[in-house]
Short mmCIF file of C-alpha atoms in Angstrom, two decimals:
data_model
loop_
_atom_site.label_atom_id
_atom_site.label_comp_id
_atom_site.label_asym_id
_atom_site.label_seq_id
_atom_site.Cartn_x
_atom_site.Cartn_y
_atom_site.Cartn_z
CA MET R 1 -0.03 0.07 0.00
CA GLN R 2 0.90 3.41 -1.06
CA ALA R 3 2.68 5.00 1.99
CA PRO R 4 0.40 8.51 3.13
CA ASP R 5 1.86 11.56 2.48
CA GLY R 6 2.07 12.57 6.13
CA SER R 7 2.12 16.57 5.43
CA ALA R 8 -1.31 16.53 3.56
CA GLY R 9 -3.16 13.88 4.44
CA GLY R 10 -4.49 16.24 7.34
CA ALA R 11 -5.39 18.52 4.55
CA GLU R 12 -6.54 16.64 1.80
CA GLY R 13 -8.78 14.56 4.28
CA GLY R 14 -11.76 15.53 3.89
CA ALA R 15 -13.90 17.87 6.48
CA GLY R 16 -13.27 16.55 10.01
CA ALA R 17 -10.13 14.59 8.87
CA PRO R 18 -7.54 15.01 12.06
CA THR R 19 -3.99 16.86 11.59
CA GLY R 20 -1.01 14.72 10.87
CA PRO R 21 -2.35 11.24 10.61
CA GLY R 22 0.61 9.90 8.84
CA SER R 23 2.87 11.42 11.98
CA PRO R 24 2.29 9.65 14.92
CA GLY R 25 4.55 10.32 16.63
CA GLU R 26 2.68 13.86 17.33
CA PRO R 27 -0.03 14.36 20.10
CA GLY R 28 -3.49 13.43 18.74
CA GLY R 29 -5.50 16.73 16.96
CA TRP R 30 -9.05 15.90 15.61
CA GLY R 31 -11.10 18.13 13.60
CA GLY R 32 -7.47 21.09 12.78
CA THR R 33 -9.43 21.85 9.41
CA ALA R 34 -12.78 21.09 9.67
CA ALA R 35 -14.03 23.62 6.60
CA GLU R 36 -17.38 22.49 7.30
CA GLY R 37 -17.79 22.47 11.02
CA THR R 38 -18.87 18.69 11.26
CA VAL R 39 -16.24 18.59 14.09
CA ALA R 40 -15.58 21.26 15.49
CA GLY R 41 -16.16 22.24 18.86
CA GLY R 42 -18.03 18.92 19.12
CA ALA R 43 -15.56 16.81 18.47
CA PRO R 44 -13.94 14.06 20.66
CA GLN R 45 -10.73 15.23 22.32
CA VAL R 46 -8.19 12.18 21.41
CA GLU R 47 -4.97 11.47 24.11
CA GLY R 48 -2.20 12.32 22.57
CA ALA R 49 -0.98 9.08 20.96
CA SER R 50 2.11 7.74 21.79
CA PHE R 51 4.44 5.76 19.33
CA SER R 52 7.46 4.29 20.45
CA PRO R 53 9.64 0.97 21.64
CA ARG R 54 8.36 -1.08 24.14
CA GLN R 55 9.40 -0.45 27.66
CA GLY R 56 11.76 -2.89 28.48
CA GLU R 57 13.42 -1.87 24.91
CA GLU R 58 14.72 1.39 25.68
CA ALA R 59 18.28 -0.41 24.73
CA SER R 60 17.20 -2.03 21.45
CA ALA R 61 15.60 1.15 20.58
CA LEU R 62 19.14 3.15 21.19
CA ALA R 63 20.62 1.06 19.32
CA LEU R 64 18.15 1.49 16.47
CA ALA R 65 18.21 4.86 16.34
CA SER R 66 22.24 5.77 16.02
CA GLY R 67 22.05 3.03 13.21
CA GLU R 68 22.49 -0.71 14.62
CA ALA R 69 20.56 -3.62 13.60
CA SER R 70 18.29 -5.47 16.55
CA GLY R 71 16.76 -8.66 16.33
CA ASN R 72 13.96 -8.47 17.48
CA GLN R 73 12.84 -4.87 18.32
CA LEU R 74 9.25 -4.38 17.89
CA SER R 75 7.32 -0.60 17.78
CA GLU R 76 4.32 0.27 18.99
CA PHE R 77 1.20 3.10 18.80
CA THR R 78 -0.94 2.98 21.19
CA LEU R 79 -4.24 5.48 20.81
CA THR R 80 -7.14 6.91 23.19
CA VAL R 81 -10.39 8.28 21.02
CA PRO R 82 -13.29 8.95 23.32
CA PHE R 83 -16.34 8.90 22.22
CA LEU R 84 -20.03 10.17 24.06
CA CYS R 85 -20.96 6.78 24.49
CA HIS R 86 -19.49 2.79 25.00
CA MET R 87 -22.49 2.22 22.15
CA ASP R 88 -20.05 4.84 19.80
CA ALA R 89 -17.41 3.35 20.57
CA GLU R 90 -18.01 -0.44 20.43
CA VAL R 91 -19.65 0.17 16.86
CA ALA R 92 -15.85 2.49 15.90
CA ARG R 93 -14.34 -0.87 17.27
CA GLN R 94 -16.04 -3.16 14.84
CA TYR R 95 -16.14 -1.25 11.95
CA LEU R 96 -11.52 -1.17 12.15
CA THR R 97 -11.48 -4.96 13.03
CA LEU R 98 -11.29 -5.59 9.28
CA GLY R 99 -8.62 -2.51 8.50
CA ALA R 100 -6.92 -4.07 10.82
CA GLU R 101 -6.25 -7.43 8.69
CA LEU R 102 -5.01 -5.52 5.35
CA PHE R 103 -2.00 -6.50 6.79
CA HIS R 104 -1.87 -10.39 7.07
CA GLY R 105 -0.42 -10.69 10.60
CA ALA R 106 3.06 -8.51 10.31
CA VAL R 107 1.24 -5.82 11.93
CA GLN R 108 -0.58 -6.24 15.39
CA THR R 109 -3.88 -4.67 16.57
CA GLU R 110 -5.36 -4.76 19.35
CA LEU R 111 -8.63 -2.36 19.39
CA THR R 112 -10.89 -2.86 22.58
CA VAL R 113 -13.18 -0.83 24.48
CA THR R 114 -13.46 0.46 27.80
CA GLY R 115 -16.00 2.31 28.77
CA ARG R 116 -16.60 5.22 26.22
CA ASP R 117 -12.83 4.99 25.18
CA LEU R 118 -11.58 3.03 22.20
CA LEU R 119 -8.38 1.95 22.78
CA ILE R 120 -6.31 1.15 20.15
CA LYS R 121 -2.90 -0.51 19.97
CA VAL R 122 -0.79 -1.32 16.55
CA THR R 123 2.55 -3.90 17.01
CA ALA R 124 4.71 -4.37 14.82
CA GLU R 125 8.03 -5.72 13.97
CA ASP R 126 8.83 -2.98 11.09
CA SER R 127 8.11 0.61 12.50
CA ALA R 128 7.81 1.54 8.27
CA LEU R 129 4.89 -0.75 8.31
CA LEU R 130 3.95 0.52 11.77
CA GLN R 131 3.77 3.57 10.55
CA ILE R 132 2.01 2.99 7.85
CA SER R 133 -0.56 0.85 8.89
CA THR R 134 -1.59 3.43 12.02
CA ALA R 135 -2.11 6.11 9.33
CA SER R 136 -4.59 4.16 7.48
CA LEU R 137 -6.37 2.80 11.06
CA LEU R 138 -6.74 6.64 11.80
CA ASN R 139 -7.70 7.61 8.19
CA GLN R 140 -10.50 4.74 8.54
CA LEU R 141 -11.83 5.96 11.88
CA SER R 142 -11.79 9.05 10.36
CA MET R 143 -13.98 8.32 7.70
CA VAL R 144 -16.77 6.12 10.58
CA VAL R 145 -16.65 9.54 12.75
CA GLN R 146 -17.06 11.31 9.33
CA THR R 147 -19.93 8.88 8.16
CA MET R 148 -21.30 8.92 11.49
CA GLN R 149 -21.79 12.65 11.74
CA HIS R 150 -23.63 12.86 8.42
CA PHE R 151 -25.68 10.95 8.75
CA VAL R 152 -26.54 10.67 12.47
CA PRO R 153 -26.94 14.68 13.36
CA LEU R 154 -27.16 13.95 17.18
CA PHE R 155 -23.68 12.19 17.44
CA PHE R 156 -22.17 15.03 18.77
CA ALA R 157 -25.09 17.54 19.91
CA LYS R 158 -23.67 17.18 23.82
CA PRO R 159 -21.41 19.88 24.28
CA TRP R 160 -17.75 18.19 24.66
CA PRO R 161 -17.26 18.24 28.96
CA GLU R 162 -15.26 21.25 30.10
CA THR R 163 -13.19 18.53 32.52
CA ARG R 164 -12.08 16.68 29.00
CA GLY R 165 -11.24 20.27 27.22
CA MET C 1 -39.20 -4.42 -5.54
CA PRO C 2 -36.29 -3.96 -3.35
CA THR C 3 -33.73 -0.84 -3.80
CA VAL C 4 -29.93 -0.86 -3.12
CA LEU C 5 -27.03 1.36 -2.52
CA GLY C 6 -23.73 0.46 -4.23
CA PHE C 7 -20.12 1.86 -3.58
CA GLU C 8 -17.71 1.68 -6.48
CA GLY C 9 -14.76 2.78 -5.83
CA SER C 10 -11.43 0.39 -6.59
CA ALA C 11 -9.77 2.22 -9.78
CA ASN C 12 -9.91 6.79 -9.52
CA LYS C 13 -13.15 7.01 -10.29
CA ILE C 14 -15.39 7.07 -7.08
CA GLY C 15 -19.45 6.51 -7.62
CA VAL C 16 -22.37 6.15 -5.27
CA GLY C 17 -25.70 4.54 -7.35
CA VAL C 18 -29.16 3.62 -6.89
CA VAL C 19 -30.59 0.95 -8.60
CA ARG C 20 -34.84 -0.39 -8.05
CA ASP C 21 -36.33 -2.76 -10.09
CA GLY C 22 -34.11 -2.40 -13.21
CA THR C 23 -34.51 0.66 -13.06
CA VAL C 24 -31.62 3.51 -11.91
CA LEU C 25 -32.90 5.81 -9.53
CA ALA C 26 -28.86 7.69 -9.39
CA ASN C 27 -25.34 7.54 -10.15
CA PRO C 28 -23.16 10.34 -10.06
CA ARG C 29 -20.06 10.09 -9.99
CA ARG C 30 -16.19 11.50 -9.61
CA THR C 31 -12.81 11.35 -11.09
CA TYR C 32 -9.46 11.75 -9.87
CA VAL C 33 -7.42 12.77 -12.17
CA THR C 34 -3.72 13.44 -12.01
CA PRO C 35 -1.29 15.73 -14.35
CA PRO C 36 -0.60 14.85 -17.52
CA GLY C 37 2.51 12.32 -17.39
CA THR C 38 1.61 10.83 -14.21
CA GLY C 39 -0.81 8.45 -12.85
CA PHE C 40 -2.68 8.13 -9.83
CA LEU C 41 -1.46 6.57 -6.86
CA PRO C 42 -3.31 4.56 -3.86
CA GLY C 43 -3.08 6.80 -1.37
CA ASP C 44 -3.56 10.22 -2.57
CA THR C 45 -6.57 8.42 -4.72
CA ALA C 46 -7.77 7.26 -1.52
CA ARG C 47 -7.52 10.35 -0.35
CA HIS C 48 -9.55 11.70 -3.48
CA HIS C 49 -12.65 9.53 -2.49
CA ARG C 50 -12.32 9.94 1.58
CA ALA C 51 -12.74 13.77 0.44
CA VAL C 52 -15.83 14.08 -1.93
CA ILE C 53 -17.57 10.02 -0.86
CA LEU C 54 -19.86 11.25 1.60
CA ASP C 55 -21.32 14.41 -0.75
CA LEU C 56 -21.53 12.39 -3.00
CA LEU C 57 -23.73 9.59 -1.05
CA GLN C 58 -26.01 12.23 -0.31
CA GLU C 59 -25.75 13.43 -4.04
CA ALA C 60 -26.93 10.33 -4.58
CA LEU C 61 -29.72 9.70 -2.13
CA THR C 62 -31.39 13.11 -3.16
CA GLU C 63 -31.34 12.28 -6.99
CA ALA C 64 -33.14 9.37 -6.15
CA GLY C 65 -35.63 11.40 -4.07
CA LEU C 66 -35.20 8.51 -1.68
CA THR C 67 -33.87 8.13 2.52
CA SER C 68 -32.16 5.85 4.16
CA GLN C 69 -35.03 4.15 5.13
CA ASP C 70 -36.10 3.43 1.74
CA ILE C 71 -32.57 1.46 1.08
CA ASP C 72 -32.98 -2.03 1.07
CA CYS C 73 -29.55 -3.12 0.92
CA ILE C 74 -26.37 -1.56 0.65
CA ALA C 75 -23.83 -2.82 -1.94
CA TYR C 76 -20.19 -2.14 -2.14
CA THR C 77 -17.12 -2.96 -4.32
CA LYS C 78 -15.15 -5.68 -2.17
CA GLY C 79 -12.53 -5.96 -5.00
CA PRO C 80 -11.18 -6.41 -7.37
CA GLY C 81 -8.47 -3.57 -7.44
CA MET C 82 -6.43 -0.83 -5.70
CA GLY C 83 -6.41 -1.49 -1.38
CA ALA C 84 -6.32 2.36 0.00
CA PRO C 85 -9.64 2.95 -2.88
CA LEU C 86 -11.37 0.34 -1.96
CA VAL C 87 -10.42 0.27 1.60
CA SER C 88 -11.88 3.51 1.97
CA VAL C 89 -15.24 3.09 -0.03
CA ALA C 90 -15.51 -0.66 2.11
CA VAL C 91 -15.32 1.72 5.53
CA VAL C 92 -18.24 4.24 4.88
CA ALA C 93 -20.72 1.21 3.16
CA ARG C 94 -20.02 -1.03 5.98
CA THR C 95 -20.89 2.36 8.69
CA VAL C 96 -23.55 3.05 6.94
CA ALA C 97 -25.19 -0.29 6.85
CA GLN C 98 -24.74 -0.31 10.33
CA LEU C 99 -25.90 3.20 11.44
CA TRP C 100 -29.03 2.18 8.79
CA ASN C 101 -29.08 -1.44 9.60
CA LYS C 102 -29.82 -2.52 6.71
CA PRO C 103 -28.19 -6.02 4.95
CA LEU C 104 -24.54 -5.37 3.76
CA LEU C 105 -23.31 -7.41 0.05
CA GLY C 106 -19.79 -7.36 -1.31
CA VAL C 107 -19.44 -6.99 -4.78
CA ASN C 108 -17.76 -8.39 -7.28
CA HIS C 109 -16.14 -5.50 -9.76
CA CYS C 110 -16.00 -7.40 -12.60
CA ILE C 111 -18.99 -8.73 -12.20
CA GLY C 112 -20.51 -5.73 -11.39
CA HIS C 113 -19.57 -4.22 -14.94
CA ILE C 114 -21.39 -7.47 -16.65
CA GLU C 115 -24.15 -7.01 -14.76
CA MET C 116 -25.10 -3.73 -15.52
CA GLY C 117 -24.44 -4.40 -19.54
CA ARG C 118 -26.54 -7.55 -19.61
CA LEU C 119 -28.81 -5.00 -17.65
CA ILE C 120 -28.90 -1.63 -19.79
CA THR C 121 -27.80 -3.44 -22.83
CA GLY C 122 -31.01 -6.18 -22.93
CA ALA C 123 -28.10 -9.00 -23.40
CA THR C 124 -29.36 -12.41 -23.30
CA SER C 125 -26.46 -14.58 -22.38
CA PRO C 126 -23.20 -12.77 -24.74
CA THR C 127 -19.85 -13.32 -25.08
CA VAL C 128 -18.24 -10.89 -22.70
CA LEU C 129 -15.20 -8.90 -23.26
CA TYR C 130 -13.91 -6.86 -20.18
CA VAL C 131 -11.80 -4.41 -20.89
CA SER C 132 -10.79 -1.23 -18.38
CA GLY C 133 -7.37 0.42 -16.79
CA GLY C 134 -6.88 -2.65 -14.37
CA ASN C 135 -9.03 -5.51 -16.43
CA THR C 136 -8.70 -7.28 -19.63
CA GLN C 137 -10.61 -10.74 -19.75
CA VAL C 138 -13.24 -12.94 -22.17
CA ILE C 139 -16.07 -13.91 -20.34
CA ALA C 140 -19.22 -16.62 -20.72
CA TYR C 141 -21.36 -17.86 -18.71
CA SER C 142 -21.57 -21.20 -17.51
CA GLU C 143 -23.00 -23.36 -15.05
CA HIS C 144 -23.26 -20.58 -12.33
CA ARG C 145 -20.17 -18.90 -12.88
CA TYR C 146 -18.65 -15.95 -15.11
CA ARG C 147 -15.94 -18.85 -16.73
CA ILE C 148 -12.82 -16.57 -17.91
CA PHE C 149 -12.23 -18.11 -21.57
CA GLY C 150 -9.00 -15.54 -22.09
CA GLU C 151 -7.62 -12.56 -20.66
CA THR C 152 -3.89 -10.71 -20.65
CA ILE C 153 -0.89 -12.74 -19.10
CA ASP C 154 0.28 -9.70 -17.96
CA ILE C 155 -1.08 -5.84 -18.09
CA ALA C 156 -4.74 -4.77 -18.92
CA VAL C 157 -5.60 -3.30 -22.23
CA GLY C 158 -6.53 0.05 -20.47
CA ASN C 159 -3.34 0.17 -18.30
CA CYS C 160 -1.44 0.53 -21.73
CA LEU C 161 -3.18 2.69 -23.34
CA ASP C 162 -3.22 4.63 -20.27
CA ARG C 163 1.21 3.88 -19.25
CA PHE C 164 1.33 5.59 -23.26
CA ALA C 165 -0.49 8.67 -22.93
CA ARG C 166 1.67 9.37 -20.07
CA VAL C 167 5.15 8.94 -22.48
CA LEU C 168 3.33 11.71 -25.05
CA LYS C 169 2.14 13.69 -22.01
CA ILE C 170 -1.33 13.64 -23.24
CA SER C 171 -3.86 14.89 -20.97
CA ASN C 172 -5.90 12.84 -18.18
CA ASP C 173 -9.40 14.74 -18.22
CA PRO C 174 -11.51 13.40 -18.70
CA SER C 175 -9.60 9.92 -19.24
CA PRO C 176 -6.02 9.25 -21.27
CA GLY C 177 -7.71 6.66 -23.26
CA TYR C 178 -10.50 9.06 -24.27
CA ASN C 179 -7.28 11.78 -25.27
CA ILE C 180 -5.32 8.78 -27.46
CA GLU C 181 -9.07 7.85 -29.25
CA GLN C 182 -9.70 11.31 -30.80
CA MET C 183 -6.29 11.87 -31.38
CA ALA C 184 -6.09 9.05 -32.69
CA LYS C 185 -9.04 9.16 -35.36
CA ARG C 186 -5.88 11.89 -36.80
CA GLY C 187 -3.85 9.76 -36.96
CA LYS C 188 -2.90 8.41 -40.58
CA LYS C 189 0.26 6.65 -40.98
CA LEU C 190 -0.08 2.81 -39.71
CA VAL C 191 3.48 2.33 -37.45
CA GLU C 192 3.86 -1.90 -37.27
CA LEU C 193 3.31 -2.65 -33.45
CA PRO C 194 4.08 -6.27 -31.42
CA TYR C 195 0.69 -8.31 -32.01
CA THR C 196 0.99 -10.51 -28.63
CA VAL C 197 -2.21 -12.93 -29.14
CA LYS C 198 -1.34 -16.70 -27.55
CA GLY C 199 -3.58 -18.72 -27.83
CA MET C 200 -7.37 -17.36 -25.78
CA ASP C 201 -5.08 -14.82 -24.27
CA VAL C 202 -3.62 -11.53 -24.39
CA SER C 203 -0.10 -9.95 -23.55
CA PHE C 204 0.47 -5.81 -23.72
CA SER C 205 3.20 -5.12 -21.66
CA GLY C 206 5.86 -6.22 -25.18
CA ILE C 207 3.98 -3.83 -27.03
CA LEU C 208 4.04 -1.20 -24.44
CA SER C 209 7.65 -1.69 -24.06
CA PHE C 210 8.33 -1.22 -27.75
CA ILE C 211 6.08 1.62 -28.33
CA GLU C 212 7.44 3.60 -25.21
CA ASP C 213 10.99 2.96 -26.74
CA VAL C 214 10.28 3.77 -30.60
CA ALA C 215 7.88 7.28 -29.75
CA GLN C 216 11.06 9.06 -29.12
CA ARG C 217 13.62 8.49 -32.04
CA MET C 218 10.26 8.52 -34.48
CA LEU C 219 8.91 11.91 -33.13
CA ALA C 220 12.39 13.21 -32.98
CA THR C 221 12.99 12.06 -36.85
CA ASP C 222 9.41 12.84 -37.76
CA GLU C 223 9.45 9.27 -39.09
CA CYS C 224 5.55 9.95 -37.27
CA THR C 225 3.15 11.62 -34.91
CA PRO C 226 1.84 10.80 -32.13
CA GLU C 227 -1.74 10.53 -33.61
CA ASP C 228 0.15 8.14 -36.03
CA LEU C 229 1.21 6.10 -33.13
CA CYS C 230 -2.43 6.55 -31.19
CA PHE C 231 -3.70 5.99 -34.38
CA SER C 232 -1.08 2.79 -34.76
CA LEU C 233 -1.60 1.31 -31.21
CA GLN C 234 -5.28 1.63 -31.29
CA GLU C 235 -5.42 -0.85 -33.91
CA THR C 236 -2.93 -3.39 -33.03
CA VAL C 237 -4.17 -3.63 -28.85
CA PHE C 238 -8.19 -3.86 -30.51
CA ALA C 239 -7.72 -5.88 -33.15
CA MET C 240 -5.89 -8.65 -30.59
CA LEU C 241 -9.19 -8.64 -28.77
CA VAL C 242 -11.19 -8.97 -31.49
CA GLU C 243 -9.36 -12.21 -32.51
CA ILE C 244 -9.64 -14.25 -29.04
CA THR C 245 -12.94 -12.47 -28.28
CA GLU C 246 -14.10 -13.94 -31.83
CA ARG C 247 -12.36 -17.41 -30.76
CA ALA C 248 -14.75 -17.03 -27.70
CA MET C 249 -17.79 -17.43 -29.28
CA ALA C 250 -16.95 -20.05 -31.88
CA HIS C 251 -15.61 -22.49 -28.77
CA CYS C 252 -18.89 -21.24 -27.63
CA GLY C 253 -20.93 -20.92 -30.14
CA SER C 254 -22.30 -17.23 -28.86
CA GLN C 255 -24.46 -14.97 -31.45
CA GLU C 256 -24.14 -11.79 -28.40
CA ALA C 257 -21.04 -10.03 -28.12
CA LEU C 258 -21.10 -7.61 -25.13
CA ILE C 259 -18.31 -4.88 -24.53
CA VAL C 260 -17.93 -3.80 -21.25
CA GLY C 261 -15.53 -1.03 -18.70
CA GLY C 262 -14.25 2.45 -19.83
CA VAL C 263 -12.22 1.12 -23.00
CA GLY C 264 -15.40 0.31 -23.49
CA CYS C 265 -16.56 3.35 -24.61
CA ASN C 266 -14.10 3.46 -27.51
CA LEU C 267 -16.09 3.56 -30.30
CA ARG C 268 -13.50 2.57 -32.99
CA LEU C 269 -13.07 -1.13 -30.58
CA GLN C 270 -16.66 -1.02 -30.60
CA GLU C 271 -16.64 -0.36 -34.85
CA MET C 272 -14.25 -3.44 -34.84
CA MET C 273 -15.81 -5.89 -33.19
CA GLU C 274 -19.37 -5.06 -34.96
CA THR C 275 -17.22 -5.98 -38.46
CA MET C 276 -16.81 -9.28 -36.85
CA CYS C 277 -19.51 -10.23 -35.37
CA GLN C 278 -21.85 -9.18 -38.68
CA GLU C 279 -19.26 -11.29 -40.35
CA ARG C 280 -20.23 -14.35 -37.64
CA GLY C 281 -23.71 -12.87 -37.93
CA ALA C 282 -23.79 -12.01 -34.34
CA ARG C 283 -24.84 -9.01 -32.75
CA LEU C 284 -22.74 -6.60 -30.28
CA PHE C 285 -23.45 -4.73 -27.47
CA ALA C 286 -22.43 -2.15 -26.12
CA THR C 287 -22.65 0.95 -23.45
CA ASP C 288 -21.87 4.44 -23.54
CA GLU C 289 -20.06 6.10 -21.20
CA ARG C 290 -22.54 6.16 -18.28
CA PHE C 291 -22.32 2.98 -17.24
CA CYS C 292 -19.40 1.37 -19.33
CA ILE C 293 -16.70 3.63 -17.17
CA ASP C 294 -17.10 2.28 -13.58
CA ASN C 295 -20.04 3.22 -11.85
CA GLY C 296 -21.48 2.69 -8.05
CA ALA C 297 -24.74 2.01 -10.02
CA MET C 298 -23.58 -0.90 -11.38
CA ILE C 299 -22.43 -2.36 -8.17
CA ALA C 300 -25.87 -1.61 -7.60
CA GLN C 301 -27.63 -3.60 -10.00
CA ALA C 302 -25.02 -6.46 -9.41
CA GLY C 303 -26.29 -6.17 -5.47
CA TRP C 304 -29.39 -6.11 -6.57
CA GLU C 305 -28.73 -9.13 -8.78
CA MET C 306 -27.26 -10.97 -5.34
CA PHE C 307 -29.59 -9.32 -2.97
CA ARG C 308 -32.85 -10.83 -4.21
CA ALA C 309 -31.05 -14.12 -5.03
CA GLY C 310 -30.33 -14.66 -1.09
CA HIS C 311 -27.16 -13.49 -0.98
CA ARG C 312 -25.41 -11.29 2.46
CA THR C 313 -22.19 -10.20 3.37
CA PRO C 314 -21.87 -10.58 7.02
CA LEU C 315 -19.62 -7.86 8.69
CA SER C 316 -16.95 -10.59 10.32
CA ASP C 317 -16.57 -10.61 5.90
CA SER C 318 -17.18 -7.28 4.96
CA GLY C 319 -13.53 -6.56 4.13
CA ILE C 320 -11.14 -6.21 0.78
CA THR C 321 -9.33 -8.06 -1.22
CA GLN C 322 -7.05 -6.67 -4.30
CA ARG C 323 -7.29 -9.76 -5.62
CA TYR C 324 -10.71 -11.73 -6.42
CA ARG C 325 -10.96 -13.11 -9.42
CA THR C 326 -14.40 -13.37 -11.72
CA ASP C 327 -14.82 -16.86 -11.40
CA GLU C 328 -14.70 -17.20 -8.07
CA VAL C 329 -18.23 -15.85 -7.25
CA GLU C 330 -21.12 -18.52 -7.89
CA VAL C 331 -24.01 -16.77 -9.82
CA THR C 332 -26.80 -18.07 -7.99
CA TRP C 333 -29.17 -15.69 -9.79
CA ARG C 334 -29.21 -17.34 -13.26
CA ASP C 335 -30.03 -20.51 -14.41
#
């Protein structure tokens, strides 16, 4: 699959697309370029994504950064996406599960729902593949949310609680 | 009277169509056009599709005068095609199917073309020449399968034309194949090109390599014009297609031929096929650009047939597949 252009991914992803889906190292930003205002104001605030080697493998990560090869390096991307209710998060989880199968085992994707939060964890040995798969997953999540917004007007009717802002 | 909503987005065209009992109620479409000399890449194409699909869906419903409650089934292109665009469209189809609580149907893109061709033309049991940028197959129906009698062993004929258009920096708007066709009408000289038919199959990669190689030299020395090259390429590849189609018709004893797929819009191809059919006492069927080129209504039509025959695609099986053979589908809706 063609690697998405990180610099254009947010702006060209359509109204309401998250900023920088191709840049998993950056804190999650949601709806920064919503020209049509479909996400502005009521959008779920995505907690900061993390994209890092697993804990306990920092030495290997440093070795990789310096250009040395490491046999069992695993990279991981995690993201918590809050929804308005448990059911919405569960619906999104079901839709994303299939997209995760595209990489035939080279990338492991875990999608779980806790309360009204959708927890996404993507793991791969190949960091490039990890970046591609997380970008793909985020694009799909964006489409799911946009579709919900478009056809379920009350989806974001409630103002986002100030305590989570 | 089931009403089916169909999503198509396997290549650079994205369409959403609505079909009810053989009537196309809506069929809006958008095309991702790249600059001359370039082709469309999966990621960019998917980005285009994501940007327009929801508006297109709304446009289809508005044009058809329907709401979500009037839809009985959601059909989408399961494959074959480009991965990222297919996924972008499948996600939306899957989402609306769940939101509206409607059954979902994954449709084979090739069968979508065939079923729309049958609907529009009324052909009963034709030998089908399916020619597009991504596929080149000669197909005939037998015992609940669309059997592939012949096909390209490398690239599709449309891909050959599109890539040649890039060499000459021909515009991709509205499509490179259309512009090649217009230029070919002004061609006067036939340049001999490799003609590659292997039994029931064809090969286009060699002719493409050859013409890419000689084009610059011949143009630079004024041996021919770009129009001559367009004319020569069309004449050669179309003659190959006519040959393998005729061979399949002879094998099946078929008296009907149907052209589907984007390259099927080409009037010169239709003309050559018509000549062959007349010589055989057969009848040629073809559609216009509304239904030849990838569109949502063809997916809706195939989905309509499948839905009435009892097909359903469970959510767990509603992914996409880039390689989906035409003969993998059991055609239970035909005798």
